[in-house]
Short mmCIF file of C-alpha atoms and ligand atoms in Angstrom, two decimals:
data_model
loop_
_atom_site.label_atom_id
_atom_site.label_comp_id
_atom_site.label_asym_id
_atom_site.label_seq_id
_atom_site.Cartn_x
_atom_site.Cartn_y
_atom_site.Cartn_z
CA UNK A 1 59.79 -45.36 -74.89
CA UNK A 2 60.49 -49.19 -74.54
CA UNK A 3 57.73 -51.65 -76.19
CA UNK A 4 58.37 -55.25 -75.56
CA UNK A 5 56.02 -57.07 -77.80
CA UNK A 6 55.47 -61.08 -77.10
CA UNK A 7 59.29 -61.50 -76.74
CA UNK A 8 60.66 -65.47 -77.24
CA UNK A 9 63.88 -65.87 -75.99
CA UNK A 10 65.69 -69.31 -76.07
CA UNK A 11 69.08 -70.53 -75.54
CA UNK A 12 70.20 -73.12 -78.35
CA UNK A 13 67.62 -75.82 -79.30
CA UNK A 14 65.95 -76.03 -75.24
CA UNK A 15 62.68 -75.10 -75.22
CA UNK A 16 62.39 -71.08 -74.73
CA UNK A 17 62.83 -69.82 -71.33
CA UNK A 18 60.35 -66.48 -72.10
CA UNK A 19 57.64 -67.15 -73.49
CA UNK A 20 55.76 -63.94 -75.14
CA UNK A 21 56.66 -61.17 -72.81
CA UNK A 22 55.39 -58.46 -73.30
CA UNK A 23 56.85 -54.95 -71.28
CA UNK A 24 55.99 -51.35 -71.94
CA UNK A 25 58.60 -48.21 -69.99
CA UNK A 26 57.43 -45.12 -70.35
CA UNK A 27 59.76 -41.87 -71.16
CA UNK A 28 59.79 -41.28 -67.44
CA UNK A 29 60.27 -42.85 -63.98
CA UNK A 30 61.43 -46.05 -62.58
CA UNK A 31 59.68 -49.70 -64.08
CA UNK A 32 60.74 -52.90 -61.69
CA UNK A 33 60.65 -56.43 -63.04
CA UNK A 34 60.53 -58.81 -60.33
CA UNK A 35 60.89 -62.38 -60.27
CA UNK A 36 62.34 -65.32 -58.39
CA UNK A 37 65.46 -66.95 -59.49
CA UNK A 38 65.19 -68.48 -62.87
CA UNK A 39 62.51 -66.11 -63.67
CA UNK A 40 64.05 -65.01 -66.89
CA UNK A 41 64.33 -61.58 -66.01
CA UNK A 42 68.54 -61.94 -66.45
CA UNK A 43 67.43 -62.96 -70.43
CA UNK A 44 65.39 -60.62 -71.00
CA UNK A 45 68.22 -57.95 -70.12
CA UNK A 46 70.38 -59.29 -71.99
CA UNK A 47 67.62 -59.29 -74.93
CA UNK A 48 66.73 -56.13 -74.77
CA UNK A 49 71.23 -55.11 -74.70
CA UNK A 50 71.60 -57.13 -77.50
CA UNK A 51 73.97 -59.25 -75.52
CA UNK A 52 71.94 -62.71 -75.62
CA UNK A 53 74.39 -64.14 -78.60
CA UNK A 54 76.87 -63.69 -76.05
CA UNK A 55 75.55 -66.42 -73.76
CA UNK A 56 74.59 -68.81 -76.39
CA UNK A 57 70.73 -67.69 -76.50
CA UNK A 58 68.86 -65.71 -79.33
CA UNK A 59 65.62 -63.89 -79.62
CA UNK A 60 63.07 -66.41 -81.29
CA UNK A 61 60.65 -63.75 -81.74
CA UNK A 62 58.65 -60.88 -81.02
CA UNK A 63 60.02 -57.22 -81.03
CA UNK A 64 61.89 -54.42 -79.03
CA UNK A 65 61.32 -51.13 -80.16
CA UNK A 66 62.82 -48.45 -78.72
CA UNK A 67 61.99 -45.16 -79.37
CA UNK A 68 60.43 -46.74 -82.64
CA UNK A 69 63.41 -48.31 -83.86
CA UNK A 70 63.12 -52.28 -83.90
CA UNK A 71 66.06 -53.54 -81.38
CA UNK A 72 65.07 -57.25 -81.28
CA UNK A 73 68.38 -59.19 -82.43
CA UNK A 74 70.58 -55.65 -83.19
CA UNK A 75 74.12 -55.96 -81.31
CA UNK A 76 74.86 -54.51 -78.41
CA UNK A 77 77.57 -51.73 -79.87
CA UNK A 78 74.14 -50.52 -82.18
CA UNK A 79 71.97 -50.50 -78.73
CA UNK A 80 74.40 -48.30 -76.91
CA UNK A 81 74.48 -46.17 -79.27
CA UNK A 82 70.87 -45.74 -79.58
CA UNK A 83 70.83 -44.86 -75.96
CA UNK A 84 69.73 -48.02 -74.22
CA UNK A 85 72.56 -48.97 -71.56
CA UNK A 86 72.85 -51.93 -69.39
CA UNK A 87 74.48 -52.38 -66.27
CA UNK A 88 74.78 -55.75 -65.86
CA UNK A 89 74.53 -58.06 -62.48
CA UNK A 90 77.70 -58.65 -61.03
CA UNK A 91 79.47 -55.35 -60.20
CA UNK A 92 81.44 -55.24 -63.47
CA UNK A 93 84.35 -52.90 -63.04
CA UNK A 94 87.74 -52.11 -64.59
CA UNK A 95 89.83 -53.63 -61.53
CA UNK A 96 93.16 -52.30 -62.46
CA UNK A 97 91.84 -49.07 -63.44
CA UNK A 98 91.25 -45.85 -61.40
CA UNK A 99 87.63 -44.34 -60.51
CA UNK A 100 88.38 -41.49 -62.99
CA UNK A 101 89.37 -44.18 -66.13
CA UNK A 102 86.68 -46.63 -65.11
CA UNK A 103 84.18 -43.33 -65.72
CA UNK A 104 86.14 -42.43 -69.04
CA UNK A 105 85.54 -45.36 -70.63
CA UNK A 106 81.62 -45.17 -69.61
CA UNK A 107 82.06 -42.18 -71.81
CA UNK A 108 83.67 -43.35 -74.72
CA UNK A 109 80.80 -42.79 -77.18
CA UNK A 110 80.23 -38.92 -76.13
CA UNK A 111 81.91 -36.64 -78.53
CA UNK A 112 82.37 -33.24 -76.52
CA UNK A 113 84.78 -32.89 -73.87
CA UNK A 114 82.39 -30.69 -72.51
CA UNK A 115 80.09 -32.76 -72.00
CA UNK A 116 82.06 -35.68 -70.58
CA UNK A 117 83.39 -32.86 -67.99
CA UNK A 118 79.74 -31.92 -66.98
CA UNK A 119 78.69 -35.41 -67.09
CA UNK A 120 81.22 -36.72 -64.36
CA UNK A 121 80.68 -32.85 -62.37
CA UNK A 122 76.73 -34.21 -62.31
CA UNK A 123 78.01 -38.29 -61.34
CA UNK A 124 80.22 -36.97 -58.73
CA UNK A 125 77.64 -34.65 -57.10
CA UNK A 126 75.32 -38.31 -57.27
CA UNK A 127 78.26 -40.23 -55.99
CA UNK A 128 80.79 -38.16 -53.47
CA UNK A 129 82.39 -41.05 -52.44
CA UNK A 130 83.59 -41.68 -55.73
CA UNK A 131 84.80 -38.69 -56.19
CA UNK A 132 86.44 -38.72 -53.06
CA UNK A 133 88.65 -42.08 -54.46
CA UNK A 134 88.60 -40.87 -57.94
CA UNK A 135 92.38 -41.98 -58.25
CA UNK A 136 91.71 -45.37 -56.43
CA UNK A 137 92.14 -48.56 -58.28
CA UNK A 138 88.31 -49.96 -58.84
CA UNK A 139 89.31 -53.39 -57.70
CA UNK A 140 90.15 -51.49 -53.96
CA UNK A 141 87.01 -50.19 -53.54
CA UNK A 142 84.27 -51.77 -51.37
CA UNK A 143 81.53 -53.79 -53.38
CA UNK A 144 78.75 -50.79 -52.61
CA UNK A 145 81.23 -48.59 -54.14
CA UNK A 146 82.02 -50.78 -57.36
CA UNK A 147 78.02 -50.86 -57.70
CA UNK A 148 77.68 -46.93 -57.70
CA UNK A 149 81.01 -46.84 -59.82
CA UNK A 150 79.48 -49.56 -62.56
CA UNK A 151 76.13 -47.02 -62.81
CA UNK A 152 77.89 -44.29 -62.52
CA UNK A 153 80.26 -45.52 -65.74
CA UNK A 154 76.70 -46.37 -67.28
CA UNK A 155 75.45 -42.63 -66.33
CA UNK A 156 78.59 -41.33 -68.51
CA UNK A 157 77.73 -42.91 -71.54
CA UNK A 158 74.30 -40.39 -70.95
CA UNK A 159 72.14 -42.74 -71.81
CA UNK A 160 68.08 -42.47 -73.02
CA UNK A 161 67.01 -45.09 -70.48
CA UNK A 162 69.05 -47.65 -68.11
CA UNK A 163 68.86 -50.83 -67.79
CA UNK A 164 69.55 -52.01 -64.05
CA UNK A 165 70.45 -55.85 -63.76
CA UNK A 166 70.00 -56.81 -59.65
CA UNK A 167 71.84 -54.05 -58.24
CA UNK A 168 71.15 -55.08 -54.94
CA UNK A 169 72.79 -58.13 -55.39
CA UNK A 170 74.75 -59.22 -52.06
CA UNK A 171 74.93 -55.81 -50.47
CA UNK A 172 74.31 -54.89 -46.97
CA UNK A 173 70.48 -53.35 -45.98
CA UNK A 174 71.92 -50.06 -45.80
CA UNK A 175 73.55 -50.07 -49.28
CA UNK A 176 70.64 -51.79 -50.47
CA UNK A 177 68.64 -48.83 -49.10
CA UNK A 178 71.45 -45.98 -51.13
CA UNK A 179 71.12 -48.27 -54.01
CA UNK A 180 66.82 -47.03 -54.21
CA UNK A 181 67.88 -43.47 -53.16
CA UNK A 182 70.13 -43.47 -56.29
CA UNK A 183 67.49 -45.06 -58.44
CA UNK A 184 65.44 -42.54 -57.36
CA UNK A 185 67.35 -39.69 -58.14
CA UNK A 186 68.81 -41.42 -61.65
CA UNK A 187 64.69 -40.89 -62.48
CA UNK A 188 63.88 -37.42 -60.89
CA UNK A 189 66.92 -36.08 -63.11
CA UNK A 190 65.16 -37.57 -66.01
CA UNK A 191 66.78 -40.70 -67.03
CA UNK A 192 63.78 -43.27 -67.02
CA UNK A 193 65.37 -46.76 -65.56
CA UNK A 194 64.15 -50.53 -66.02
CA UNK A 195 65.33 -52.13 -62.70
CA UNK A 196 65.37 -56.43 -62.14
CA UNK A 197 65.27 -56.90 -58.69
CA UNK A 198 65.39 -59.85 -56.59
CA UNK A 199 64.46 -57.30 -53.52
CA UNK A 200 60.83 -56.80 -54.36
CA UNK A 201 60.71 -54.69 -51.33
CA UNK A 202 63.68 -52.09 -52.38
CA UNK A 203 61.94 -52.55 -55.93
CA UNK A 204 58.59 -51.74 -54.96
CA UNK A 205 59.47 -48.49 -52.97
CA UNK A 206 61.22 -47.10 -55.95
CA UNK A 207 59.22 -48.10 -58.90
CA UNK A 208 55.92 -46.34 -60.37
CA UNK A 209 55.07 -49.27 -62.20
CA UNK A 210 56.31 -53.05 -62.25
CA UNK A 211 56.11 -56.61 -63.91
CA UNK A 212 56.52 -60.12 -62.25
CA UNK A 213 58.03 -62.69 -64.04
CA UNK A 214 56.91 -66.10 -63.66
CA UNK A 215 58.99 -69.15 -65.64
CA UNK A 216 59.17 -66.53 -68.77
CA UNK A 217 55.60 -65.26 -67.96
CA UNK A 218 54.31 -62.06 -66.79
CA UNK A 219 52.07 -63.11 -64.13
CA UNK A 220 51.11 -59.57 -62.74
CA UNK A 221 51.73 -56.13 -63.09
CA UNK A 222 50.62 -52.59 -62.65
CA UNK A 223 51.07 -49.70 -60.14
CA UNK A 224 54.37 -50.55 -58.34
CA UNK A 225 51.96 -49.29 -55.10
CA UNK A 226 49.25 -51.19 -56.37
CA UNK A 227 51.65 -54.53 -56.38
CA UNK A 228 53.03 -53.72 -53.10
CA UNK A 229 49.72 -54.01 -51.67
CA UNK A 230 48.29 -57.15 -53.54
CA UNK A 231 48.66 -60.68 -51.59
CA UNK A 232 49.92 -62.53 -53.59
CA UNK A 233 53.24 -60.18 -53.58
CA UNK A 234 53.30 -59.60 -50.30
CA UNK A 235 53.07 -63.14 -49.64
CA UNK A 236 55.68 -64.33 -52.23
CA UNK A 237 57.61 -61.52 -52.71
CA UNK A 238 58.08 -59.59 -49.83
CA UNK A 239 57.82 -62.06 -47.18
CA UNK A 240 55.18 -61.44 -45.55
CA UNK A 241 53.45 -64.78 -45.67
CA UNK A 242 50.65 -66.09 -43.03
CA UNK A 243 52.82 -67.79 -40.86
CA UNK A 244 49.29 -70.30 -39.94
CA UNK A 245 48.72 -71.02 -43.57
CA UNK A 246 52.30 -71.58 -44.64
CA UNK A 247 52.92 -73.99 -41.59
CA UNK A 248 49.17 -75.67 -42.33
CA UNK A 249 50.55 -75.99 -46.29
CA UNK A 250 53.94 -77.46 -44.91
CA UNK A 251 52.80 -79.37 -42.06
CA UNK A 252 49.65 -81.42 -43.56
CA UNK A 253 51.55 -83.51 -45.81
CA UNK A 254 54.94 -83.57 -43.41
CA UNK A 255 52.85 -85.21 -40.93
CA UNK A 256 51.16 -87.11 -43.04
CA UNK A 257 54.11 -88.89 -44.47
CA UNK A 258 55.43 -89.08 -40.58
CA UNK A 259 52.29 -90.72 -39.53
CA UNK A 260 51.79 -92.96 -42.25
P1 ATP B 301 68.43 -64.99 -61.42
O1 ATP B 301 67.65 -64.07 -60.55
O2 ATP B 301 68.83 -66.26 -60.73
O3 ATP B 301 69.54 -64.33 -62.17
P2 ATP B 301 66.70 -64.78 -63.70
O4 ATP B 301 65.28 -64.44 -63.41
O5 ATP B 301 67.57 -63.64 -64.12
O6 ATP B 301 67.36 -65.55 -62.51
P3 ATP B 301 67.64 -66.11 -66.08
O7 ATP B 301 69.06 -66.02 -65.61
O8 ATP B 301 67.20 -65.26 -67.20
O9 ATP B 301 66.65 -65.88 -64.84
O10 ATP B 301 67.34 -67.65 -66.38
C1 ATP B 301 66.12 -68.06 -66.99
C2 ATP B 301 66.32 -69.49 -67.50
O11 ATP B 301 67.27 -69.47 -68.56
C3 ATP B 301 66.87 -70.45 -66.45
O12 ATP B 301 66.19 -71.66 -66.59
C4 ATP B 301 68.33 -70.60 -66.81
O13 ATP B 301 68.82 -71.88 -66.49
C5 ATP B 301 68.31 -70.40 -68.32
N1 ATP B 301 69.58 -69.81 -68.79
C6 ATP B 301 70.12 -68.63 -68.44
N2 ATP B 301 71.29 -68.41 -69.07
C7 ATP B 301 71.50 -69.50 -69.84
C8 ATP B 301 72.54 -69.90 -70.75
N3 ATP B 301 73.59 -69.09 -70.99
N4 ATP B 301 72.42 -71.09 -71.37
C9 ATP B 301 71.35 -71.90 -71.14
N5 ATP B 301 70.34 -71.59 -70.31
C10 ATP B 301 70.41 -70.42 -69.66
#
């Protein structure tokens, strides 16, 4: 459905910060991208939204083809409409608005009132606790409720496939845990979902198939179950290092510069 194809992304004149990424998401299930801070997994959201220019970067080259239709440098009004929709890191909600207007404006683009009435019946039965505030400012609600309203808004728009920027970002275990659930369900009723996680574990759980990013490299990827059980994830991504060979690493040279 998604074909990333040796993607360059670079932000002004700085030397590119992915270099030839290349990403495939198939017309179902959940794909993970993982990655440690600085990764580039942020850029290549925003590359794939068309929202790069935004930030002062630009795709230097390579291709995004979605559903066979080239996406690399479009703008991000021409990728919504073509059914690719991002929710971005950060919880971005209308503040002043209510539950119910934050979720109209998700579905701005769709045409039938009908649908936009059986779209939010189908986000509310996802979400009950939205509906339960759905006249509550969105600045009021908790920040595990502004993360189900901002893909719930994203859900409205009924998109092809959804983009997923860190949606685990600062919440509590529990919410963390929801936050899977939902991804989970967002897939079983047939929306395929690209998810960038810093929470390789919550990431790993949900995902049939993942990517880790590497400074703008993909340095592994395959069966999300496959990853979860390969060392070199387990020891860098979901903490499970060897406690002996971490404190050998750390301690050889510490105590060499203390003995010296
Ligand atoms: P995080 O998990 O911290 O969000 P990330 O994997 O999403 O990290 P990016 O935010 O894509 O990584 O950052 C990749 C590189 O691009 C970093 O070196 C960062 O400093 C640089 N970068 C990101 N945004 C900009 C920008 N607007 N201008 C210049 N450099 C940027």
């Amino acid at each position: 459905m998604l074909d990333i194809e040796g993607l360059v992304v670079r932000y002004g004149a700085r030397e590119p910060v992915l270099h030839g990424v290349s990403l495939e998401v198939a017309e179902a299930g959940v794909v993970a991208l993982l990655g440690a801070n600085g990764a580039g997994k942020t850029s290549l959201m925003r590359a794939v939204s068309g929202t790069l220019p935004l930030h002062g970067g630009s795709v230097a080259a390579g291709s995004i083809r979605f559903l066979g239709q080239e996406f690399a440098g479009a703008n991000p009004a021409a990728v919504v409409t073509g059914g690719l929709v991002q929710v971005p890191e950060g919880r971005h909600v209308f503040g002043a608005l209510t539950v119910d207007e934050n979720l109209d404006a998700g579905a701005i683009t769709v045409r039938s009132r009908e649908t936009r009435t059986r779209t939010r019946g189908q986000v509310f039965e996802m979400f009950p606790r939205l509906a339960e505030r759905r006249r509550q400012r969105a600045g009021t609600l908790s920040g595990g409720e502004q993360q189900m309203l901002a893909i719930a808004r994203a859900l409205m728009s009924q998109p092809k496939l959804l983009l997923l920027d860190e949606p685990s970002l600062g919440l509590a275990p529990l919410l963390v845990k929801q936050i899977g659930e939902t991804v989970r369900e967002i897939s079983r009723d047939g929306v395929p979902v690209l998810l960038v996680e810093q929470n390789a574990a919550m990431a790993l759980s949900v995902a049939h198939r993942a990517y880790v990013l590497e400074l703008g490299r993909v340095v592994l990827s395959g069966p999300a179950e496959e990853l979860s059980r390969s060392d070199e994830v387990r020891r860098l991504y979901l903490g499970e290092d060897d406690t002996e060979d971490a404190a050998r690493d750390l301690a050889v040279p510490e105590l060499a510069r203390w003995t010296a």
